[in-house]
Amino acid sequence: QLVESGGGPVQTGGSLRLSCKATGYTVSPWYMGWFRQAQGKEREGIAALRRDGPTRYSDPVKGRFTISRNYYEKTLYLQMDNLKPEDTAMYYCAAEWIQGAVKSPLSAYEYNYWGQGTQVTVS
């Protein structure tokens, strides 16, 4: 189970840190990612982290968002800085356990496990 938290309202230029707590497993996911879906738009991948370290970011968030993971706490984080109104969306975390199964880390189709989402509103 994946449970996101940390969303909320924030002013332009502000920061938020999202958390995704993963429970019910003993082996860490091979890949974890953050996705977002704005109203009326498709879900887009914004950041992904492989178990052995490599990260991937989408262009709109590169340099502003940072994905990280605390393996001991089984928690994925997304530090979001310099937020813009266009970052307003529902944010989801996703995970995939099968090693090698994720070929496109920012594609939602690559992940089988999803959280319920947390809303971020930038004004």
mmCIF file with all atom_site columns, C-alpha atoms in Angstrom, residues 2-120:
data_model
loop_
_atom_site.group_PDB
_atom_site.id
_atom_site.type_symbol
_atom_site.label_atom_id
_atom_site.label_alt_id
_atom_site.label_comp_id
_atom_site.label_asym_id
_atom_site.label_entity_id
_atom_site.label_seq_id
_atom_site.pdbx_PDB_ins_code
_atom_site.Cartn_x
_atom_site.Cartn_y
_atom_site.Cartn_z
_atom_site.occupancy
_atom_site.B_iso_or_equiv
_atom_site.pdbx_formal_charge
_atom_site.auth_seq_id
_atom_site.auth_comp_id
_atom_site.auth_asym_id
_atom_site.auth_atom_id
_atom_site.pdbx_PDB_model_num
ATOM 1   C CA . LEU A 1 2   ? 1.204  3.486  -0.878  1.00 0.00 ? 2   LEU A CA 1
ATOM 2   C CA . VAL A 1 3   ? -0.034 6.497  1.074   1.00 0.00 ? 3   VAL A CA 1
ATOM 3   C CA . GLU A 1 4   ? 0.849  10.047 0.027   1.00 0.00 ? 4   GLU A CA 1
ATOM 4   C CA . SER A 1 5   ? 0.824  13.087 2.278   1.00 0.00 ? 5   SER A CA 1
ATOM 5   C CA . GLY A 1 6   ? 2.187  16.607 2.402   1.00 0.00 ? 6   GLY A CA 1
ATOM 6   C CA . GLY A 1 7   ? 0.049  18.325 -0.187  1.00 0.00 ? 7   GLY A CA 1
ATOM 7   C CA . GLY A 1 8   ? -1.875 21.531 0.388   1.00 0.00 ? 8   GLY A CA 1
ATOM 8   C CA . PRO A 1 9   ? -2.121 25.147 -0.669  1.00 0.00 ? 9   PRO A CA 1
ATOM 9   C CA . VAL A 1 10  ? 1.072  27.131 -1.211  1.00 0.00 ? 10  VAL A CA 1
ATOM 10  C CA . GLN A 1 11  ? 1.989  30.484 -2.710  1.00 0.00 ? 11  GLN A CA 1
ATOM 11  C CA . THR A 1 12  ? 3.952  30.890 -5.916  1.00 0.00 ? 12  THR A CA 1
ATOM 12  C CA . GLY A 1 13  ? 7.637  30.519 -5.186  1.00 0.00 ? 13  GLY A CA 1
ATOM 13  C CA . GLY A 1 14  ? 7.016  28.446 -2.078  1.00 0.00 ? 14  GLY A CA 1
ATOM 14  C CA . SER A 1 15  ? 8.002  24.897 -1.220  1.00 0.00 ? 15  SER A CA 1
ATOM 15  C CA . LEU A 1 16  ? 6.339  21.671 -0.212  1.00 0.00 ? 16  LEU A CA 1
ATOM 16  C CA . ARG A 1 17  ? 7.628  18.194 0.556   1.00 0.00 ? 17  ARG A CA 1
ATOM 17  C CA . LEU A 1 18  ? 5.446  15.275 -0.385  1.00 0.00 ? 18  LEU A CA 1
ATOM 18  C CA . SER A 1 19  ? 5.824  11.900 1.285   1.00 0.00 ? 19  SER A CA 1
ATOM 19  C CA . CYS A 1 20  ? 4.785  8.452  0.130   1.00 0.00 ? 20  CYS A CA 1
ATOM 20  C CA . LYS A 1 21  ? 4.782  5.775  2.801   1.00 0.00 ? 21  LYS A CA 1
ATOM 21  C CA . ALA A 1 22  ? 4.954  2.227  1.509   1.00 0.00 ? 22  ALA A CA 1
ATOM 22  C CA . THR A 1 23  ? 3.688  -0.539 3.754   1.00 0.00 ? 23  THR A CA 1
ATOM 23  C CA . GLY A 1 24  ? 3.182  -4.272 3.549   1.00 0.00 ? 24  GLY A CA 1
ATOM 24  C CA . TYR A 1 25  ? 6.366  -5.343 1.801   1.00 0.00 ? 25  TYR A CA 1
ATOM 25  C CA . THR A 1 26  ? 9.792  -6.630 2.786   1.00 0.00 ? 26  THR A CA 1
ATOM 26  C CA . VAL A 1 27  ? 11.635 -6.000 -0.485  1.00 0.00 ? 27  VAL A CA 1
ATOM 27  C CA . SER A 1 28  ? 12.085 -2.414 -1.674  1.00 0.00 ? 28  SER A CA 1
ATOM 28  C CA . PRO A 1 29  ? 10.443 -1.558 -4.993  1.00 0.00 ? 29  PRO A CA 1
ATOM 29  C CA . TRP A 1 30  ? 12.716 -1.590 -8.013  1.00 0.00 ? 30  TRP A CA 1
ATOM 30  C CA . TYR A 1 31  ? 11.369 1.757  -9.172  1.00 0.00 ? 31  TYR A CA 1
ATOM 31  C CA . MET A 1 32  ? 9.304  4.436  -7.506  1.00 0.00 ? 32  MET A CA 1
ATOM 32  C CA . GLY A 1 33  ? 7.967  7.546  -9.122  1.00 0.00 ? 33  GLY A CA 1
ATOM 33  C CA . TRP A 1 34  ? 5.939  10.675 -8.674  1.00 0.00 ? 34  TRP A CA 1
ATOM 34  C CA . PHE A 1 35  ? 3.187  11.573 -11.089 1.00 0.00 ? 35  PHE A CA 1
ATOM 35  C CA . ARG A 1 36  ? 0.707  14.390 -11.257 1.00 0.00 ? 36  ARG A CA 1
ATOM 36  C CA . GLN A 1 37  ? -2.586 15.007 -12.939 1.00 0.00 ? 37  GLN A CA 1
ATOM 37  C CA . ALA A 1 38  ? -4.023 18.457 -13.396 1.00 0.00 ? 38  ALA A CA 1
ATOM 38  C CA . GLN A 1 39  ? -7.726 18.876 -13.942 1.00 0.00 ? 39  GLN A CA 1
ATOM 39  C CA . GLY A 1 40  ? -8.647 17.967 -17.492 1.00 0.00 ? 40  GLY A CA 1
ATOM 40  C CA . LYS A 1 41  ? -5.166 16.719 -18.341 1.00 0.00 ? 41  LYS A CA 1
ATOM 41  C CA . GLU A 1 42  ? -3.484 13.360 -18.578 1.00 0.00 ? 42  GLU A CA 1
ATOM 42  C CA . ARG A 1 43  ? -1.367 11.965 -15.780 1.00 0.00 ? 43  ARG A CA 1
ATOM 43  C CA . GLU A 1 44  ? 2.280  12.881 -16.297 1.00 0.00 ? 44  GLU A CA 1
ATOM 44  C CA . GLY A 1 45  ? 5.419  11.470 -14.797 1.00 0.00 ? 45  GLY A CA 1
ATOM 45  C CA . ILE A 1 46  ? 7.625  14.042 -13.133 1.00 0.00 ? 46  ILE A CA 1
ATOM 46  C CA . ALA A 1 47  ? 10.266 12.158 -11.164 1.00 0.00 ? 47  ALA A CA 1
ATOM 47  C CA . ALA A 1 48  ? 11.448 8.590  -10.746 1.00 0.00 ? 48  ALA A CA 1
ATOM 48  C CA . LEU A 1 49  ? 14.038 6.836  -8.627  1.00 0.00 ? 49  LEU A CA 1
ATOM 49  C CA . ARG A 1 50  ? 15.519 3.395  -9.153  1.00 0.00 ? 50  ARG A CA 1
ATOM 50  C CA . ARG A 1 51  ? 16.390 1.277  -6.149  1.00 0.00 ? 51  ARG A CA 1
ATOM 51  C CA . ASP A 1 52  ? 20.125 1.507  -6.867  1.00 0.00 ? 52  ASP A CA 1
ATOM 52  C CA . GLY A 1 53  ? 20.093 5.266  -7.195  1.00 0.00 ? 53  GLY A CA 1
ATOM 53  C CA . PRO A 1 54  ? 19.522 6.681  -10.703 1.00 0.00 ? 54  PRO A CA 1
ATOM 54  C CA . THR A 1 55  ? 16.896 9.384  -10.958 1.00 0.00 ? 55  THR A CA 1
ATOM 55  C CA . ARG A 1 56  ? 14.894 10.845 -13.802 1.00 0.00 ? 56  ARG A CA 1
ATOM 56  C CA . TYR A 1 57  ? 12.998 14.142 -13.984 1.00 0.00 ? 57  TYR A CA 1
ATOM 57  C CA . SER A 1 58  ? 10.649 15.665 -16.488 1.00 0.00 ? 58  SER A CA 1
ATOM 58  C CA . ASP A 1 59  ? 11.708 18.953 -18.030 1.00 0.00 ? 59  ASP A CA 1
ATOM 59  C CA . PRO A 1 60  ? 9.032  21.093 -16.314 1.00 0.00 ? 60  PRO A CA 1
ATOM 60  C CA . VAL A 1 61  ? 10.312 20.182 -12.843 1.00 0.00 ? 61  VAL A CA 1
ATOM 61  C CA . LYS A 1 62  ? 14.011 19.638 -13.459 1.00 0.00 ? 62  LYS A CA 1
ATOM 62  C CA . GLY A 1 63  ? 16.049 21.857 -11.168 1.00 0.00 ? 63  GLY A CA 1
ATOM 63  C CA . ARG A 1 64  ? 13.076 22.617 -8.905  1.00 0.00 ? 64  ARG A CA 1
ATOM 64  C CA . PHE A 1 65  ? 11.965 19.195 -7.638  1.00 0.00 ? 65  PHE A CA 1
ATOM 65  C CA . THR A 1 66  ? 14.062 16.526 -5.950  1.00 0.00 ? 66  THR A CA 1
ATOM 66  C CA . ILE A 1 67  ? 13.094 12.906 -5.464  1.00 0.00 ? 67  ILE A CA 1
ATOM 67  C CA . SER A 1 68  ? 14.608 10.915 -2.631  1.00 0.00 ? 68  SER A CA 1
ATOM 68  C CA . ARG A 1 69  ? 13.979 7.835  -0.593  1.00 0.00 ? 69  ARG A CA 1
ATOM 69  C CA . ASN A 1 70  ? 14.474 6.708  2.967   1.00 0.00 ? 70  ASN A CA 1
ATOM 70  C CA . TYR A 1 71  ? 14.833 2.945  2.751   1.00 0.00 ? 71  TYR A CA 1
ATOM 71  C CA . TYR A 1 72  ? 14.696 2.432  6.499   1.00 0.00 ? 72  TYR A CA 1
ATOM 72  C CA . GLU A 1 73  ? 11.433 4.359  6.803   1.00 0.00 ? 73  GLU A CA 1
ATOM 73  C CA . LYS A 1 74  ? 10.138 2.903  3.504   1.00 0.00 ? 74  LYS A CA 1
ATOM 74  C CA . THR A 1 75  ? 9.217  6.398  2.421   1.00 0.00 ? 75  THR A CA 1
ATOM 75  C CA . LEU A 1 76  ? 9.584  8.215  -0.887  1.00 0.00 ? 76  LEU A CA 1
ATOM 76  C CA . TYR A 1 77  ? 9.854  11.997 -0.887  1.00 0.00 ? 77  TYR A CA 1
ATOM 77  C CA . LEU A 1 78  ? 9.397  14.781 -3.393  1.00 0.00 ? 78  LEU A CA 1
ATOM 78  C CA . GLN A 1 79  ? 10.884 18.113 -2.391  1.00 0.00 ? 79  GLN A CA 1
ATOM 79  C CA . MET A 1 80  ? 9.235  20.803 -4.480  1.00 0.00 ? 80  MET A CA 1
ATOM 80  C CA . ASP A 1 81  ? 10.801 24.258 -4.551  1.00 0.00 ? 81  ASP A CA 1
ATOM 81  C CA . ASN A 1 82  ? 9.994  27.425 -6.465  1.00 0.00 ? 82  ASN A CA 1
ATOM 82  C CA . LEU A 1 83  ? 6.466  26.223 -7.069  1.00 0.00 ? 83  LEU A CA 1
ATOM 83  C CA . LYS A 1 84  ? 4.439  27.708 -9.888  1.00 0.00 ? 84  LYS A CA 1
ATOM 84  C CA . PRO A 1 85  ? 0.689  27.846 -10.528 1.00 0.00 ? 85  PRO A CA 1
ATOM 85  C CA . GLU A 1 86  ? 1.137  25.297 -13.309 1.00 0.00 ? 86  GLU A CA 1
ATOM 86  C CA . ASP A 1 87  ? 2.322  22.802 -10.688 1.00 0.00 ? 87  ASP A CA 1
ATOM 87  C CA . THR A 1 88  ? -1.228 22.670 -9.331  1.00 0.00 ? 88  THR A CA 1
ATOM 88  C CA . ALA A 1 89  ? -2.384 19.063 -9.612  1.00 0.00 ? 89  ALA A CA 1
ATOM 89  C CA . MET A 1 90  ? -3.138 15.863 -7.772  1.00 0.00 ? 90  MET A CA 1
ATOM 90  C CA . TYR A 1 91  ? 0.164  14.180 -7.038  1.00 0.00 ? 91  TYR A CA 1
ATOM 91  C CA . TYR A 1 92  ? 0.509  10.405 -6.950  1.00 0.00 ? 92  TYR A CA 1
ATOM 92  C CA . CYS A 1 93  ? 3.313  8.064  -6.067  1.00 0.00 ? 93  CYS A CA 1
ATOM 93  C CA . ALA A 1 94  ? 3.759  4.757  -7.824  1.00 0.00 ? 94  ALA A CA 1
ATOM 94  C CA . ALA A 1 95  ? 5.914  1.681  -7.406  1.00 0.00 ? 95  ALA A CA 1
ATOM 95  C CA . GLU A 1 96  ? 7.020  -1.336 -9.354  1.00 0.00 ? 96  GLU A CA 1
ATOM 96  C CA . TRP A 1 97  ? 8.776  -4.304 -7.783  1.00 0.00 ? 97  TRP A CA 1
ATOM 97  C CA . ILE A 1 98  ? 9.793  -6.344 -10.814 1.00 0.00 ? 98  ILE A CA 1
ATOM 98  C CA . GLN A 1 99  ? 13.407 -5.633 -11.613 1.00 0.00 ? 99  GLN A CA 1
ATOM 99  C CA . GLY A 1 100 ? 13.888 -4.650 -15.219 1.00 0.00 ? 100 GLY A CA 1
ATOM 100 C CA . ALA A 1 101 ? 10.179 -4.184 -15.860 1.00 0.00 ? 101 ALA A CA 1
ATOM 101 C CA . VAL A 1 102 ? 10.358 -0.401 -16.014 1.00 0.00 ? 102 VAL A CA 1
ATOM 102 C CA . LYS A 1 103 ? 11.749 0.785  -19.345 1.00 0.00 ? 103 LYS A CA 1
ATOM 103 C CA . SER A 1 104 ? 10.283 4.281  -19.318 1.00 0.00 ? 104 SER A CA 1
ATOM 104 C CA . PRO A 1 105 ? 10.386 5.472  -15.690 1.00 0.00 ? 105 PRO A CA 1
ATOM 105 C CA . LEU A 1 106 ? 8.185  8.517  -16.306 1.00 0.00 ? 106 LEU A CA 1
ATOM 106 C CA . SER A 1 107 ? 5.440  6.548  -18.015 1.00 0.00 ? 107 SER A CA 1
ATOM 107 C CA . ALA A 1 108 ? 2.416  5.748  -15.853 1.00 0.00 ? 108 ALA A CA 1
ATOM 108 C CA . TYR A 1 109 ? 1.922  2.503  -17.773 1.00 0.00 ? 109 TYR A CA 1
ATOM 109 C CA . GLU A 1 110 ? 5.104  1.081  -16.242 1.00 0.00 ? 110 GLU A CA 1
ATOM 110 C CA . TYR A 1 111 ? 3.786  0.991  -12.679 1.00 0.00 ? 111 TYR A CA 1
ATOM 111 C CA . ASN A 1 112 ? 1.312  -1.398 -11.113 1.00 0.00 ? 112 ASN A CA 1
ATOM 112 C CA . TYR A 1 113 ? 0.988  0.078  -7.632  1.00 0.00 ? 113 TYR A CA 1
ATOM 113 C CA . TRP A 1 114 ? -0.412 3.508  -6.897  1.00 0.00 ? 114 TRP A CA 1
ATOM 114 C CA . GLY A 1 115 ? -1.292 5.702  -3.978  1.00 0.00 ? 115 GLY A CA 1
ATOM 115 C CA . GLN A 1 116 ? -4.529 7.629  -3.604  1.00 0.00 ? 116 GLN A CA 1
ATOM 116 C CA . GLY A 1 117 ? -2.978 11.031 -4.313  1.00 0.00 ? 117 GLY A CA 1
ATOM 117 C CA . THR A 1 118 ? -2.454 14.302 -2.506  1.00 0.00 ? 118 THR A CA 1
ATOM 118 C CA . GLN A 1 119 ? -3.590 17.674 -3.850  1.00 0.00 ? 119 GLN A CA 1
ATOM 119 C CA . VAL A 1 120 ? -1.152 20.521 -4.403  1.00 0.00 ? 120 VAL A CA 1
#
